[in-house]
CSV table of C-alpha atoms and ligand atoms in Angstrom, one decimal:
chain,number,residue,atom,x,y,z
A,1,MET,CA,10.5,4.3,-11.0
A,2,ALA,CA,12.6,1.5,-11.5
A,3,ASN,CA,12.5,-0.1,-7.6
A,4,PRO,CA,9.2,-0.2,-5.7
A,5,ILE,CA,8.2,-2.4,-3.0
A,6,ILE,CA,4.4,-3.9,-2.1
A,7,ILE,CA,3.0,-4.2,0.7
A,8,LEU,CA,-0.6,-6.4,1.2
A,9,GLY,CA,-2.5,-5.6,4.1
A,10,SER,CA,-6.1,-7.9,3.8
A,11,SER,CA,-7.0,-10.0,6.2
A,12,ARG,CA,-6.3,-13.0,3.4
A,13,SER,CA,-2.9,-13.4,1.5
A,14,HIS,CA,-4.9,-14.8,-1.4
A,15,GLY,CA,-7.6,-13.0,-1.7
A,16,ASN,CA,-9.2,-9.8,-3.5
A,17,THR,CA,-6.7,-7.2,-3.2
A,18,ARG,CA,-4.4,-9.8,-4.1
A,19,LYS,CA,-5.9,-10.1,-7.1
A,20,ALA,CA,-6.1,-6.4,-7.6
A,21,ILE,CA,-2.0,-6.7,-7.8
A,22,ASN,CA,-1.5,-8.7,-10.0
A,23,GLN,CA,-4.3,-7.7,-12.7
A,24,ILE,CA,-2.1,-4.1,-12.2
A,25,ILE,CA,1.2,-5.4,-12.3
A,26,GLY,CA,0.8,-9.0,-14.6
A,27,LYS,CA,4.3,-10.2,-15.2
A,28,CYS,CA,6.5,-7.8,-12.8
A,29,ASP,CA,8.3,-9.6,-10.6
A,30,ILE,CA,7.8,-6.9,-7.8
A,31,PRO,CA,8.8,-8.1,-4.3
A,32,LEU,CA,5.7,-8.1,-2.1
A,33,VAL,CA,5.7,-8.3,2.0
A,34,ASP,CA,2.9,-9.7,3.6
A,35,LEU,CA,1.8,-8.2,7.0
A,36,ASN,CA,-0.1,-11.0,7.5
A,37,THR,CA,3.3,-13.3,7.8
A,38,LEU,CA,4.6,-10.9,10.3
A,39,SER,CA,3.8,-10.1,13.6
A,40,ILE,CA,3.7,-6.6,13.6
A,41,LYS,CA,2.0,-5.1,16.6
A,42,PRO,CA,-0.8,-1.8,17.6
A,43,TYR,CA,1.7,1.2,18.5
A,44,ASP,CA,2.7,1.6,22.6
A,45,TYR,CA,3.6,4.1,23.5
A,46,GLU,CA,6.3,2.7,25.8
A,47,TYR,CA,7.5,1.2,22.7
A,48,LEU,CA,7.0,-1.6,24.4
A,49,ASN,CA,7.1,-3.5,20.6
A,50,LYS,CA,10.5,-2.1,19.3
A,51,SER,CA,11.9,-5.7,18.7
A,52,ASP,CA,9.1,-7.0,16.6
A,53,ASP,CA,8.7,-7.6,13.0
A,54,PHE,CA,8.3,-3.7,12.7
A,55,ILE,CA,11.7,-1.9,12.7
A,56,PRO,CA,12.8,-4.7,10.6
A,57,LEU,CA,10.6,-4.5,7.4
A,58,ILE,CA,11.2,-0.6,7.3
A,59,GLU,CA,15.5,-1.2,7.2
A,60,ARG,CA,13.7,-2.7,4.3
A,61,ILE,CA,11.2,-0.6,2.9
A,62,VAL,CA,13.7,2.6,2.9
A,63,GLU,CA,16.0,0.4,0.3
A,64,PHE,CA,12.9,1.1,-2.7
A,65,ASP,CA,11.9,3.8,-4.1
A,66,THR,CA,8.4,3.2,-3.7
A,67,ILE,CA,6.2,2.2,-1.9
A,68,ILE,CA,2.8,0.5,-2.0
A,69,LEU,CA,0.5,0.1,-0.2
A,70,ALA,CA,-2.6,-2.2,-1.1
A,71,THR,CA,-5.4,-3.1,1.5
A,72,PRO,CA,-9.0,-3.4,0.7
A,73,VAL,CA,-11.5,-1.8,2.1
A,74,TYR,CA,-13.2,-3.0,5.4
A,75,TRP,CA,-15.6,-0.5,7.0
A,76,TYR,CA,-14.9,2.2,4.5
A,77,THR,CA,-11.0,2.5,5.6
A,78,MET,CA,-8.0,0.3,5.8
A,79,SER,CA,-7.8,-2.7,7.1
A,80,ALA,CA,-6.8,-2.4,10.5
A,81,LEU,CA,-3.5,-4.0,9.3
A,82,MET,CA,-2.7,-1.2,7.3
A,83,LYS,CA,-3.5,1.2,9.7
A,84,ILE,CA,-0.9,-0.8,12.0
A,85,PHE,CA,1.5,-0.7,10.3
A,86,ILE,CA,0.6,3.2,9.5
A,87,ASP,CA,0.4,3.7,13.3
A,88,ARG,CA,3.8,2.4,13.8
A,89,ILE,CA,5.3,4.9,11.4
A,90,THR,CA,4.9,7.1,14.4
A,91,ASP,CA,8.1,4.9,16.1
A,92,LEU,CA,10.3,6.1,13.8
A,93,LEU,CA,9.4,9.8,14.5
A,94,ASP,CA,10.9,9.1,18.6
A,95,ILE,CA,13.4,5.9,17.9
A,96,ARG,CA,14.1,5.9,15.2
A,97,LYS,CA,14.5,9.0,13.9
A,98,ASP,CA,17.6,7.8,11.1
A,99,LEU,CA,15.3,5.6,9.6
A,100,GLY,CA,11.9,8.1,9.7
A,101,ARG,CA,14.5,10.5,7.8
A,102,LYS,CA,15.1,7.8,5.6
A,103,LEU,CA,12.0,7.8,4.0
A,104,ARG,CA,11.7,11.2,3.2
A,105,GLY,CA,11.6,11.7,-0.7
A,106,LYS,CA,9.7,8.2,-1.3
A,107,LYS,CA,6.8,8.3,-3.2
A,108,LEU,CA,3.7,6.0,-2.1
A,109,PHE,CA,0.8,4.8,-4.5
A,110,VAL,CA,-2.3,2.6,-3.3
A,111,ILE,CA,-4.4,-0.1,-5.0
A,112,ALA,CA,-7.5,-0.6,-2.5
A,113,SER,CA,-10.1,-3.1,-3.4
A,114,PHE,CA,-14.1,-2.9,-3.0
A,115,GLY,CA,-16.9,-4.1,-3.1
A,116,THR,CA,-19.7,-2.0,-2.5
A,117,SER,CA,-19.0,1.6,-2.7
A,118,LEU,CA,-16.1,3.9,-3.0
A,119,PRO,CA,-15.0,5.4,-0.1
A,120,LYS,CA,-15.4,8.9,1.0
A,121,GLY,CA,-12.4,10.3,2.1
A,122,PHE,CA,-10.2,6.8,1.8
A,123,GLU,CA,-7.8,9.1,0.4
A,124,ASP,CA,-7.5,12.3,2.3
A,125,THR,CA,-5.3,9.7,5.6
A,126,PHE,CA,-3.1,8.4,2.6
A,127,GLU,CA,-2.3,12.2,1.3
A,128,GLN,CA,-2.0,14.0,4.2
A,129,THR,CA,0.2,11.3,6.3
A,130,CYS,CA,2.8,11.6,2.7
A,131,GLN,CA,3.2,15.6,2.7
A,132,TYR,CA,3.9,14.8,6.8
A,133,LEU,CA,6.0,12.5,6.4
A,134,GLY,CA,7.3,14.7,3.3
A,135,VAL,CA,6.6,11.5,1.0
A,136,GLU,CA,5.2,12.3,-2.0
A,137,TYR,CA,1.7,10.6,-2.6
A,138,LEU,CA,0.9,9.5,-5.8
A,139,GLY,CA,-2.8,8.7,-5.4
A,140,THR,CA,-4.6,5.6,-4.9
A,141,SER,CA,-6.8,3.0,-7.9
A,142,PHE,CA,-9.4,1.7,-6.4
A,143,VAL,CA,-10.0,-2.1,-7.5
A,144,TYR,CA,-13.8,-3.4,-7.6
A,145,VAL,CA,-14.5,-7.2,-6.9
A,146,GLY,CA,-17.9,-7.3,-7.2
A,147,GLU,CA,-20.1,-8.4,-9.8
A,148,ASN,CA,-23.3,-6.4,-9.0
A,149,ASP,CA,-22.2,-2.3,-10.2
A,150,GLU,CA,-21.4,-2.9,-13.8
A,151,GLN,CA,-20.5,1.7,-13.7
A,152,PHE,CA,-17.7,0.0,-11.3
A,153,MET,CA,-16.7,-2.7,-13.9
A,154,GLU,CA,-16.3,-0.4,-16.3
A,155,ASN,CA,-14.6,2.1,-14.0
A,156,ASN,CA,-11.9,-1.3,-13.2
A,157,GLN,CA,-10.0,-0.9,-16.8
A,158,GLN,CA,-9.0,2.7,-16.0
A,159,ALA,CA,-8.2,1.6,-12.5
A,160,ILE,CA,-5.3,-0.9,-13.1
A,161,GLU,CA,-4.6,1.8,-16.1
A,162,LYS,CA,-4.2,4.4,-13.9
A,163,ALA,CA,-2.1,2.3,-11.7
A,164,LYS,CA,-0.1,0.7,-14.2
A,165,LEU,CA,1.2,4.3,-15.8
A,166,ILE,CA,1.8,5.7,-12.8
A,167,LEU,CA,3.9,3.2,-11.0
A,168,PRO,CA,5.0,3.2,-14.9
A,169,ILE,CA,4.6,-1.1,-15.1
A,170,VAL,CA,5.1,-1.7,-18.8
A,171,GLU,CA,5.1,-5.8,-19.3
A,172,LYS,CA,6.8,-7.5,-21.7
A,173,SER,CA,6.2,-7.2,-25.8
A,174,SER,CA,6.3,-3.1,-25.2
A,175,THR,CA,9.7,-1.4,-26.4
A,176,GLN,CA,9.9,0.4,-22.9
A,177,ARG,CA,10.7,-1.2,-20.1
A,178,TYR,CA,11.3,1.4,-17.0
A,179,ALA,CA,9.7,-1.5,-14.1
A,180,PRO,CA,12.6,-4.9,-13.3
A,181,SER,CA,12.1,-7.7,-14.3
A,182,CYS,CA,8.8,-7.2,-16.5
B,201,FMN,C1,-15.3,-6.3,7.2
B,201,FMN,C2,-15.4,-6.4,6.1
B,201,FMN,C3,-15.2,-4.8,6.1
B,201,FMN,C4,-15.7,-4.3,4.5
B,201,FMN,N1,-16.2,-3.0,3.7
B,201,FMN,C5,-16.0,-2.5,3.2
B,201,FMN,C6,-16.8,-1.6,2.9
B,201,FMN,O1,-16.9,-0.3,3.7
B,201,FMN,N2,-17.5,-0.9,1.3
B,201,FMN,C7,-16.7,-1.7,-0.2
B,201,FMN,O2,-16.6,-1.3,-0.8
B,201,FMN,N3,-16.4,-2.6,0.9
B,201,FMN,C8,-16.6,-3.7,2.0
B,201,FMN,N4,-15.9,-4.6,2.2
B,201,FMN,C9,-15.6,-5.2,0.8
B,201,FMN,C10,-13.7,-5.7,0.3
B,201,FMN,O3,-13.4,-4.3,0.5
B,201,FMN,C11,-13.4,-6.3,-0.4
B,201,FMN,O4,-14.5,-7.7,-0.6
B,201,FMN,C12,-12.4,-6.9,-0.9
B,201,FMN,O5,-12.4,-6.8,-2.2
B,201,FMN,C13,-12.2,-7.6,0.6
B,201,FMN,O6,-10.6,-7.7,-0.5
B,201,FMN,P1,-9.7,-9.4,0.3
B,201,FMN,O7,-10.3,-10.5,0.0
B,201,FMN,O8,-8.5,-8.7,0.1
B,201,FMN,O9,-10.2,-8.6,2.0
B,201,FMN,C14,-15.7,-5.5,3.4
B,201,FMN,C15,-15.0,-6.3,3.7
B,201,FMN,C16,-15.3,-6.8,4.6
B,201,FMN,C17,-14.6,-8.3,5.6
C-alpha cells in the first residue's frame, strides 16, 4: 500500500481517536480528513444534500488506494458522524455511479477507539459494506483508551502492531519504506 488516506469521524477533532491514529501512524505523513470540519448531511431520498461536502470528499478519496476510517465506539457501534458518511455512499449508487465504480478494488481499514468494552459485531457492518461495494476489507484495530482493564491495555500494543503491519507503516529508521513520507 503506498497511498492511504484517513477519514476521522469523531465528535472531537483531537480526542482519543485522533490519539489512536497518531499511535499507529507515528511520524508518517498520511493525509487526514476530519469529518467534523465538513458539512455532510444525512442521506436524503430526494438527494437534497447533493451539493454539500460529500461528493467533493469522495472525489478526493478515489485518488487514494487505501481508505482508513477512524471512529470512536459510541454505543457499541461507529460514531453518528461516520455512519452519516457511510449512509451517503448510497448517493454514489444512484446519482454518481461513475464515482461509486471508482471505489471498486480499493482497500479499507478501520481504527476504532473504545473506553469500556469490545463491541460485539462491530466489524460486520464494515465487512458487509466492503463486500457490497467491491472494496477489500483489511480489518479493524481496536485501541483501548481506558485505564482500568489491564488485559485491554496489554492488547493495545498488538492492535497497534496489527495496523502497522496491515497498512503497512514502516518508520524512518527501518531499511524498507513502504508508506510515503514516513
Ligand atoms: C456517546 C459515547 C458513547 C460511548 N459508548 C461506548 C461504548 O459503547 N463502548 C465503549 O467501549 N466505549 C464507549 N464510549 C467511550 C469512547 O469509545 C472512548 O472514550 C473513545 O476513545 C472516544 O473517542 P473520541 O475522544 O475520539 O470521541 C463512549 C463515549 C461516548 C462519548
